[in-house]
XYZ file of C-alpha atoms in Angstrom:
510
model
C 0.000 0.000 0.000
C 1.306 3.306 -0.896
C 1.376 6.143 1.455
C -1.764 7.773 -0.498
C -3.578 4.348 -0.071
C -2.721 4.214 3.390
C -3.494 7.699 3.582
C -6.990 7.069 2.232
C -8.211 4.571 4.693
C -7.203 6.644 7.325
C -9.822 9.129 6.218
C -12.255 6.251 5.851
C -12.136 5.525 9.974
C -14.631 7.878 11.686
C -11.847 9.034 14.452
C -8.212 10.236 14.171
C -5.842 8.047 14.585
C -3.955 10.450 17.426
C -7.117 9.555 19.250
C -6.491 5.566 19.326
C -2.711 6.398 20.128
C -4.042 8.413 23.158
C -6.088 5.624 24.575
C -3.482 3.124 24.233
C -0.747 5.272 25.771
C -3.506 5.505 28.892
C -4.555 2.379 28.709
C -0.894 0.721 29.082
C 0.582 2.471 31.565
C -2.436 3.058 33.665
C -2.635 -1.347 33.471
C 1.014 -1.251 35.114
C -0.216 0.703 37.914
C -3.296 -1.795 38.276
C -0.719 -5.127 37.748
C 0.995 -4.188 40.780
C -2.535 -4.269 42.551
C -3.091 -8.188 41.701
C 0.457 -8.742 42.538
C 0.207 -7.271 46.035
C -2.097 -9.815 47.674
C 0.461 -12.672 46.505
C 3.886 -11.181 47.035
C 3.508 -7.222 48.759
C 4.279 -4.286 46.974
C 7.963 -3.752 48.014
C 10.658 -2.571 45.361
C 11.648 -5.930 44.018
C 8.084 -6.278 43.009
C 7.781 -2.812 41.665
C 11.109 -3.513 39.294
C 9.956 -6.675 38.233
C 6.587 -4.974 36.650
C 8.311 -2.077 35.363
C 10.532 -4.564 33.635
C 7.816 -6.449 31.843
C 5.901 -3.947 30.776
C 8.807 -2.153 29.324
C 9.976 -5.542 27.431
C 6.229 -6.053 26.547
C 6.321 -2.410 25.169
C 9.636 -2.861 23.434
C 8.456 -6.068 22.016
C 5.669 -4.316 20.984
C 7.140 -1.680 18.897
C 9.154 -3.988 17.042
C 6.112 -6.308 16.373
C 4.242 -2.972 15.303
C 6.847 -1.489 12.811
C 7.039 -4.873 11.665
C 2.964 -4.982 10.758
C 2.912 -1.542 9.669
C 5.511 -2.129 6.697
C 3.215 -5.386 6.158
C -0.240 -3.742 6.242
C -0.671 0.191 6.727
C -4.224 -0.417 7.224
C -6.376 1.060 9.930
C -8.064 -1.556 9.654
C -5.744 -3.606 10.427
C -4.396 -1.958 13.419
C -7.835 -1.546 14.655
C -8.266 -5.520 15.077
C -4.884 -5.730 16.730
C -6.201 -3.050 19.197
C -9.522 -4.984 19.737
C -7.792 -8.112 21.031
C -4.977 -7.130 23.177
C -7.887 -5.190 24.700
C -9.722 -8.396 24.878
C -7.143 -9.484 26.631
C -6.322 -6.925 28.809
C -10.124 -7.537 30.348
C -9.448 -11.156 30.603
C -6.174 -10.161 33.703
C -8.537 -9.611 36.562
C -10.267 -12.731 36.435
C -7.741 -15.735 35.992
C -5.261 -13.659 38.582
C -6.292 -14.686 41.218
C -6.208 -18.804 40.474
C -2.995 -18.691 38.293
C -0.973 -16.368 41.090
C -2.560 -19.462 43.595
C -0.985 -21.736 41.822
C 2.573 -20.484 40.706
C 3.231 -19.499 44.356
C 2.559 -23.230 44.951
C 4.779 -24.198 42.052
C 7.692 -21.661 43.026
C 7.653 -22.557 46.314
C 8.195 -26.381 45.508
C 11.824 -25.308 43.961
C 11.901 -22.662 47.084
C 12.364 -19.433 44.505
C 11.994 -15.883 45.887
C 9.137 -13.468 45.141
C 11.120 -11.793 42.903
C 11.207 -14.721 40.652
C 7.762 -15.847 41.217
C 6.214 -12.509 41.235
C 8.362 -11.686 37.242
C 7.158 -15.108 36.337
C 3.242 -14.063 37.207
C 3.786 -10.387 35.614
C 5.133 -12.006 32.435
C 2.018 -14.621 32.255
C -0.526 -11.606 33.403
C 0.186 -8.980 31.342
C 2.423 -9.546 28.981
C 0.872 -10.455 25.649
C -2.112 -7.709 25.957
C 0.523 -5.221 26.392
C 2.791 -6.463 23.292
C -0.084 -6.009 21.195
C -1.423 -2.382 22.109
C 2.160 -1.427 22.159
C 2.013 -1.858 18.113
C 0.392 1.315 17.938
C 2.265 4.208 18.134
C 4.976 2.860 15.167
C 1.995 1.141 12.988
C -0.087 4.469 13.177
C 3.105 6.377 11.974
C 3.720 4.546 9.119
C -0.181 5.070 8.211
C -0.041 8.830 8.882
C 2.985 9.547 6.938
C 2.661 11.044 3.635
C 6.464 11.256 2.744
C 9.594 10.835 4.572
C 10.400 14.259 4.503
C 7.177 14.609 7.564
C 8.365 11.666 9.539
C 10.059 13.284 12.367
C 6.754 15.649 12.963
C 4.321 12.786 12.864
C 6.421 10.567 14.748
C 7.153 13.095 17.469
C 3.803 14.169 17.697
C 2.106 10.338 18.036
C 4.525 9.604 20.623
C 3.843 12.909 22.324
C 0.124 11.831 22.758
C 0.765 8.443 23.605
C 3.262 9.821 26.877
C 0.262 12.359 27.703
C -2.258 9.506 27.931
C 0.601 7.289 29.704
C 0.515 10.358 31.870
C -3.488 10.530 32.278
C -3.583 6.616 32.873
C -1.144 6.978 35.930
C -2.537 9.243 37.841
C -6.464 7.892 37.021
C -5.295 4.557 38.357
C -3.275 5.690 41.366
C -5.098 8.922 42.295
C -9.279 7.467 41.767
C -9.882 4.240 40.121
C -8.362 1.577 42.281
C -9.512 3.256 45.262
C -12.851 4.058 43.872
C -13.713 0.966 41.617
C -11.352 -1.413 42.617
C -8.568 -3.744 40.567
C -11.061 -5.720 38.762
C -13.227 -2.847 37.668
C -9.975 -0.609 36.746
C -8.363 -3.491 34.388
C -12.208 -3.033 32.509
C -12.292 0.240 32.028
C -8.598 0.417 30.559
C -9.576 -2.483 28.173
C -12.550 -0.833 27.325
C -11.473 3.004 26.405
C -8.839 1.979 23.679
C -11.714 -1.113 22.192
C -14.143 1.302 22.257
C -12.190 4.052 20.106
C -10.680 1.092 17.957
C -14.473 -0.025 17.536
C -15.921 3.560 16.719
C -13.081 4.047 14.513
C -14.035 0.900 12.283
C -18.038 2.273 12.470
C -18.094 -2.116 12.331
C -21.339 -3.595 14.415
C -18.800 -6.966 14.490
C -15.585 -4.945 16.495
C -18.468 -2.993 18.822
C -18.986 -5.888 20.137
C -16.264 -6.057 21.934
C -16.527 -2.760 23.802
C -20.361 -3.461 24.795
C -19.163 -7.014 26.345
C -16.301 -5.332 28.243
C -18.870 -2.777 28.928
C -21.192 -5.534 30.650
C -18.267 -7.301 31.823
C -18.400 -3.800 34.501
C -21.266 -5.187 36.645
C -19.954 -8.445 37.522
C -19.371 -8.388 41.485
C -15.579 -8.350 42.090
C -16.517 -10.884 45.154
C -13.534 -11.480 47.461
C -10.411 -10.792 46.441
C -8.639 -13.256 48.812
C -11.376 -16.213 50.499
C -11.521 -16.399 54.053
C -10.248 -19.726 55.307
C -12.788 -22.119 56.066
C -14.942 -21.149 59.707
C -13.761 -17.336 59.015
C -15.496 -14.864 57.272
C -14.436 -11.365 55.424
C -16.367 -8.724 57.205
C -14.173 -5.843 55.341
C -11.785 -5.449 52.515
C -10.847 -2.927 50.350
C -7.954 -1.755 48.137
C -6.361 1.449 49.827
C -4.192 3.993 47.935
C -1.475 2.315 49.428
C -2.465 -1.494 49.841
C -5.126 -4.030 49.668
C -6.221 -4.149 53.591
C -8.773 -6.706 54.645
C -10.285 -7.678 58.128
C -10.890 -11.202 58.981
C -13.379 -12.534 61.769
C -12.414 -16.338 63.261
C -14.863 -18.538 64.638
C -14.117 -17.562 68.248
C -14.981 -13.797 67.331
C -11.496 -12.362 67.171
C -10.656 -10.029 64.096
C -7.616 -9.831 61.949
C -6.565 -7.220 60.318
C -3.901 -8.525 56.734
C -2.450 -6.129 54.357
C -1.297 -7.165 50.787
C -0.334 -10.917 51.048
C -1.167 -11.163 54.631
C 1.700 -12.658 55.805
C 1.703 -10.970 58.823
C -1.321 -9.579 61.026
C -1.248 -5.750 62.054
C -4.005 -5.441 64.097
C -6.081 -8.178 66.352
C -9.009 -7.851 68.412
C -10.664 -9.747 71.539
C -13.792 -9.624 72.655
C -14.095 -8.416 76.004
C -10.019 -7.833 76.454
C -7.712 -5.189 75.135
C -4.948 -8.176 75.686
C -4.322 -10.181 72.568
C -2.094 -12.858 73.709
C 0.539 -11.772 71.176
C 3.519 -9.216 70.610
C 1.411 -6.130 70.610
C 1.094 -6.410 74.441
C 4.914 -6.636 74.839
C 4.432 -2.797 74.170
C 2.866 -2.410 78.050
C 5.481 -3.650 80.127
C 8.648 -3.461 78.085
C 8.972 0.883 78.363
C 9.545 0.112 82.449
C 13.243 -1.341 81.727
C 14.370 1.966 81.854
C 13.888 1.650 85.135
C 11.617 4.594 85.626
C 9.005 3.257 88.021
C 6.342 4.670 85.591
C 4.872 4.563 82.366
C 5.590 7.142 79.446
C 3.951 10.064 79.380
C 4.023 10.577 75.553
C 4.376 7.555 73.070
C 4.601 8.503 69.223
C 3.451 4.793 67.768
C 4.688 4.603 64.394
C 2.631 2.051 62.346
C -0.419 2.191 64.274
C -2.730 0.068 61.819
C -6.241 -0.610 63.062
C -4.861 0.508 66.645
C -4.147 -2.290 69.170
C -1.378 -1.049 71.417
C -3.417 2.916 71.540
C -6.709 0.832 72.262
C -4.653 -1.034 75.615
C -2.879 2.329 76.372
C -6.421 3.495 76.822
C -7.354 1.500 79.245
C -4.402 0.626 81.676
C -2.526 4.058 81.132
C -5.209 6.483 80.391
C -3.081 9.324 80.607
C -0.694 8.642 78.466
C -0.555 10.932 75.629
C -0.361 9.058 71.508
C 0.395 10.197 68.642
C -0.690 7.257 66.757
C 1.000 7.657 63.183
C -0.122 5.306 59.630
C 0.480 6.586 56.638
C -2.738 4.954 55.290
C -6.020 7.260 56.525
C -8.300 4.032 55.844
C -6.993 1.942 58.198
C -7.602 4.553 60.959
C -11.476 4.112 59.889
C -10.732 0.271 59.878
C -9.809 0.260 63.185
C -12.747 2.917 64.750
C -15.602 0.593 62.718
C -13.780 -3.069 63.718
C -11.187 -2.759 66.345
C -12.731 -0.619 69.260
C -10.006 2.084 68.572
C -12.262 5.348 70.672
C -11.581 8.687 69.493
C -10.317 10.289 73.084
C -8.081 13.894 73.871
C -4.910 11.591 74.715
C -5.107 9.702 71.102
C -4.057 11.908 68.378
C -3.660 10.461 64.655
C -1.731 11.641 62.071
C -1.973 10.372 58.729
C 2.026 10.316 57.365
C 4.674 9.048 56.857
C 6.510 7.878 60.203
C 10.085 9.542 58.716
C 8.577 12.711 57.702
C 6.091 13.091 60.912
C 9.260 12.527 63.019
C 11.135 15.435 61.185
C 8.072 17.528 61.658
C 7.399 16.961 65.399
C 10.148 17.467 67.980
C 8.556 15.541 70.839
C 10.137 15.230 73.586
C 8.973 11.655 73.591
C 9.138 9.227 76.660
C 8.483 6.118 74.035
C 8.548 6.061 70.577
C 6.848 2.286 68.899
C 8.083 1.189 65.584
C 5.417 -1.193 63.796
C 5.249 0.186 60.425
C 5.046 -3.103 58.569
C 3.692 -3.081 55.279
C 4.227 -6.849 54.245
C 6.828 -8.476 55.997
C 8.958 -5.755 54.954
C 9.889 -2.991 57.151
C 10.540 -0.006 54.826
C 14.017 0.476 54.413
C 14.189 4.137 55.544
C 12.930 3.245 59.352
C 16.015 0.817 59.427
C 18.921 2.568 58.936
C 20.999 4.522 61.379
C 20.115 7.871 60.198
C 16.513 7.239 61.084
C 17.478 6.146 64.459
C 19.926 9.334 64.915
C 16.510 11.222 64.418
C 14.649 8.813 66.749
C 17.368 9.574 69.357
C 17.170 13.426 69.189
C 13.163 13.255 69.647
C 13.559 11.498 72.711
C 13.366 12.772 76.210
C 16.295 12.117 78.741
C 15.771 8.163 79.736
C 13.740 7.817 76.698
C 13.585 4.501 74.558
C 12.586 3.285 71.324
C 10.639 0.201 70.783
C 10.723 -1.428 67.088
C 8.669 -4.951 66.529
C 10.910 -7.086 64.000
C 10.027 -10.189 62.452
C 11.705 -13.084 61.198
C 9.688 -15.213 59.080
C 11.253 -18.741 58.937
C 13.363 -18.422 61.910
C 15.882 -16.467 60.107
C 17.666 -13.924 62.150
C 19.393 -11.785 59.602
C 17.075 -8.833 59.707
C 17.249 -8.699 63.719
C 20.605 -8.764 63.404
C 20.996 -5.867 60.882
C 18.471 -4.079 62.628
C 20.032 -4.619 66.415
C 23.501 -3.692 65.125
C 21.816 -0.394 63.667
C 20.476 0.591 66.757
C 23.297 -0.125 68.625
C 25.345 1.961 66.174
C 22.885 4.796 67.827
C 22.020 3.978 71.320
C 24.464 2.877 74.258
C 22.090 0.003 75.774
C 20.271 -2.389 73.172
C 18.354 -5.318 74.726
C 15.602 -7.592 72.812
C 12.548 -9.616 74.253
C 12.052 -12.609 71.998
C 8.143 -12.853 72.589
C 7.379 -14.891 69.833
C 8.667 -17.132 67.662
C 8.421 -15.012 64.676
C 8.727 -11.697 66.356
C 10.994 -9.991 68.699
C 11.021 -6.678 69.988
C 14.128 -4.668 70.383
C 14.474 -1.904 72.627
C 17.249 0.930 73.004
C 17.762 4.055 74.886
C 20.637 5.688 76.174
C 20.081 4.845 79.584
C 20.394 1.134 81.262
C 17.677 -1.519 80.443
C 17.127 -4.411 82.747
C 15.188 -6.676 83.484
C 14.139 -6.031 87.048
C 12.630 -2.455 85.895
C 10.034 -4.657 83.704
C 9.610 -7.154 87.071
C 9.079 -4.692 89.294
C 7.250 -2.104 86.945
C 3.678 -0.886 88.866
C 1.491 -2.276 86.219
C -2.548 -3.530 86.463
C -2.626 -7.249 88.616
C -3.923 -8.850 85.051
C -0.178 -7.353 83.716
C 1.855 -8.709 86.405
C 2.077 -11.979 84.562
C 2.829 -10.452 81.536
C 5.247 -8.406 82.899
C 6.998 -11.405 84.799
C 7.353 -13.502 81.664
C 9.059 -10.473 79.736
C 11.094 -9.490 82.057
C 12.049 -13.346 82.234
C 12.745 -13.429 78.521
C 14.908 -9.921 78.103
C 18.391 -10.773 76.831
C 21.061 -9.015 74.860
C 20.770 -8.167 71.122
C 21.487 -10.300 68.895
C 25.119 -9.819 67.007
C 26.379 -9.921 63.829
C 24.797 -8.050 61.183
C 25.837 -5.238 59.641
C 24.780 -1.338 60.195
C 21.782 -0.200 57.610
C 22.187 3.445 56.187
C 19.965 5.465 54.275
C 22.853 4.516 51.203
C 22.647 0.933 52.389
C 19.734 -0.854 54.051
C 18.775 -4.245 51.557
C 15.909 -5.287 53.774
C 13.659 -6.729 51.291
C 16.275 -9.328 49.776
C 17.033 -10.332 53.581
C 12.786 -11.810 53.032
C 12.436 -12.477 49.949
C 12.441 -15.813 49.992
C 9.717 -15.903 53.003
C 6.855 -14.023 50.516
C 6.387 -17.076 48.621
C 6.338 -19.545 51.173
C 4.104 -17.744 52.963
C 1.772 -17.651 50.514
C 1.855 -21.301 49.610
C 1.174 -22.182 52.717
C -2.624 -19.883 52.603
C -3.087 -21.652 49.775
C -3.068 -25.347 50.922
């Protein structure tokens, strides 16, 4: 076809081509946003995972322009391009609903051959997404070669297709991040990117055959998203809901208690009892462990970093009432989670702030008697809050004899992070000392002044704490040693748990 031909069917399609370009640039990079959504209920939504979907939709892209100049020296139709449009939108619709089964199952598989989540999680991006985004990257180079007239234009109508497609890149971003997968969820959001680009494809063609496809991916809208993770069998969902920062979802056992799982649930942030602000896990360690200072009393100001649905403000309540929190979560929903499902009272001596727990710190000078560190988002502790220029900051918003408090897992017994993290904060602090109080969970305290034991033993705490306090103050023991100092440079957390995001999630899956 010559470029008058080609130039001839263009006018024969009933919209400009700049305006297919447009919806596939939105389309594309809006569906990376939205990937990273399915992904996050499998595997978190930590940096490795971030790279790895980057990567494939840039090699699906890449692939895609190839494939596309390829076509377009081929066949300079519209119409052609039109159809190619049609079905990796077809596709694109199809993500949402075999995600959830085929990310079941390779988490199985890769955790047979014990592989990372940073190989499971590129092998389930690649699979996912892959092929729908190959073929709507064809567009921008196969719509150049139709719009040119002679070489001597190419650079203009090159530039300015490509232009369009990174403003509707641009427009897909921020209508993924900013509304849609807070407002109409991941399911929902994957639709309406497959169906703006089919749509103009299928107005473009005037064809009652290709508007098919946009009215069934139109329909395809009102199916119920249902649950996006079952509860296991006796439990029941009573809330979940996909944040602007993570999927969050609260859980209700058959003995009443409620569980509060972000992303890939892996671990649980929040946990409530019936009748009893005690849980019978680490968040009580937070009662009895601020008395090895040796004080005789408990703080008088705690800033909780990584408050969640708010167990330890909901205890402080009631057996230190005038203690002053500032409960901090960078997540705003979760605060609502927590006053609807966790008991957490609005009262003068709670205050929340909804940031960052770096950036609140820089922002409020304390002096703090206490300051908790439970900002888990996954099993990952975001590297900034690990490294020994966060610490330095803890340290100067401290008052005299004040301590810091940070809850570190270990998923599979390993030890590595505790170690990294116990070597940072002695890097910081004179006195470091750790209370193993679960198997998977220890909590590490430091402070500038002496920590012992016999402050926790002999700490003036409620009769039903004495226990509590006994068995802690039984269990304190030095830091671990041997790992190495995190810095803001330096701090690779997330490859010290990699492994443990996969095997976790096998395991909710048998």
């Amino acid at each position: 076809m010559t470029a008058l031909e080609s130039r001839g069917a263009e006018r024969g399609l009933r919209l400009p081509l700049e305006a297919l370009v447009f919806a596939v640039g939105l389309s594309t990079l809006g569906a990376e946003i939205a990937a990273t959504r399915l992904l996050a209920p499998f595997f978190g939504t930590s940096t490795v995972i971030w790279a790895n979907t980057i990567a494939v939709v840039l090699l699906a892209l890449s692939a895609g322009y190839k494939l596309g100049g390829t076509l377009a020296d081929r066949r300079p139709e519209p119409r052609a391009l039109c159809v190619c449009v049609l079905v990796g939108s077809g596709l694109l619709a199809v993500v949402p609903f075999i995600a959830h089964p085929f990310l079941s199952l390779s988490v199985d598989a890769f955790d047979e051959v014990s592989v990372g989540a940073f190989a499971a999680s590129l092998f389930g991006t690649l699979v996912l997404v892959a092929v729908p985004l190959l073929l709507l990257g064809t567009v921008s180079p196969w719509a150049t070669r139709i719009k040119l007239d002679t070489v001597e234009e190419a650079g203009s109508v090159s530039g300015r297709l490509y232009a369009l497609s990174t403003v509707g890149s641009l427009i897909g971003v921020f209508f993924v991040a900013l509304w849609a997968i807070e407002a109409i969820g991941s399911q929902r959001t994957f639709l309406v990117l497959a169906l703006f680009p089919a749509l103009i494809a299928a107005l473009s063609l005037f064809d009652v055959r290709a508007l098919v496809v946009p009215v069934v991916l139109g329909g395809a809208l009102f199916i119920p998203a249902g649950a996006t993770k079952p509860a296991e069998e006796g439990d029941r969902v009573l809330y979940e809901r996909e944040t602007p920062y993570q999927y969050a979802r609260v859980i209700e056992q058959e003995d009443g208690d409620r569980l509060l799982e972000l992303n890939e649930g892996q671990a649980i942030h929040s946990l409530w009892r019936q009748d009893t602000v005690l849980t019978g896990g680490y968040w009580d360690g937070f009662l009895t462990m601020p008395f090895a200072n040796g004080s005789g009393r408990p703080p008088a100001r705690v800033a909780a970093l990584g408050t969640a649905a708010g167990t330890v403000p909901r205890a402080y309540a009631q057996y230190y009432p005038e203690t002053v929190i500032d409960a901090v979560d960078i997540d705003p929903e979760l605060f609502k989670i927590g006053h609807r499902y966790f008991g957490l009272e609005e009262r003068p001596q709670l205050r929340e702030h909804t940031q960052d727990a770096r950036p609140f710190l820089r922002q409020h000078d304390g002096p703090y008697d206490a300051i908790f560190v439970d900002a888990y988002r996954q099993p990952y502790i975001p590297f900034y809050l690990t490294t020994k220029e966060f610490f330095e900051l803890v340290r100067d918003r401290l008052a005299p004899g004040g301590s810091v408090i940070v809850n570190i897992g270990h998923p599979n017994d390993s030890p590595a992070l505790e170690e990294a993290m116990s070597a940072t904060m002695a890097a910081v602090f004179k006195h470091v000392v750790r209370d193993p109080i679960r198997s998977q969970n220890s909590l590490v305290m430091a402070s500038d002044t002496p920590l012992s034991a016999s402050g926790i033993a002999n700490a003036p705490v409620a009769s039903d704490l004495k226990e509590l306090a006994q068995d802690s103050a039984a269990r304190l023991e030095p830091p671990l040693r041997g790992g190495s100092v995190f810095t803001d440079d330096r701090a690779p957390v997330e490859w010290l748990i990699d492994a443990s995001i996969v095997s976790y999630a096998a395991e909710e899956n048998k």
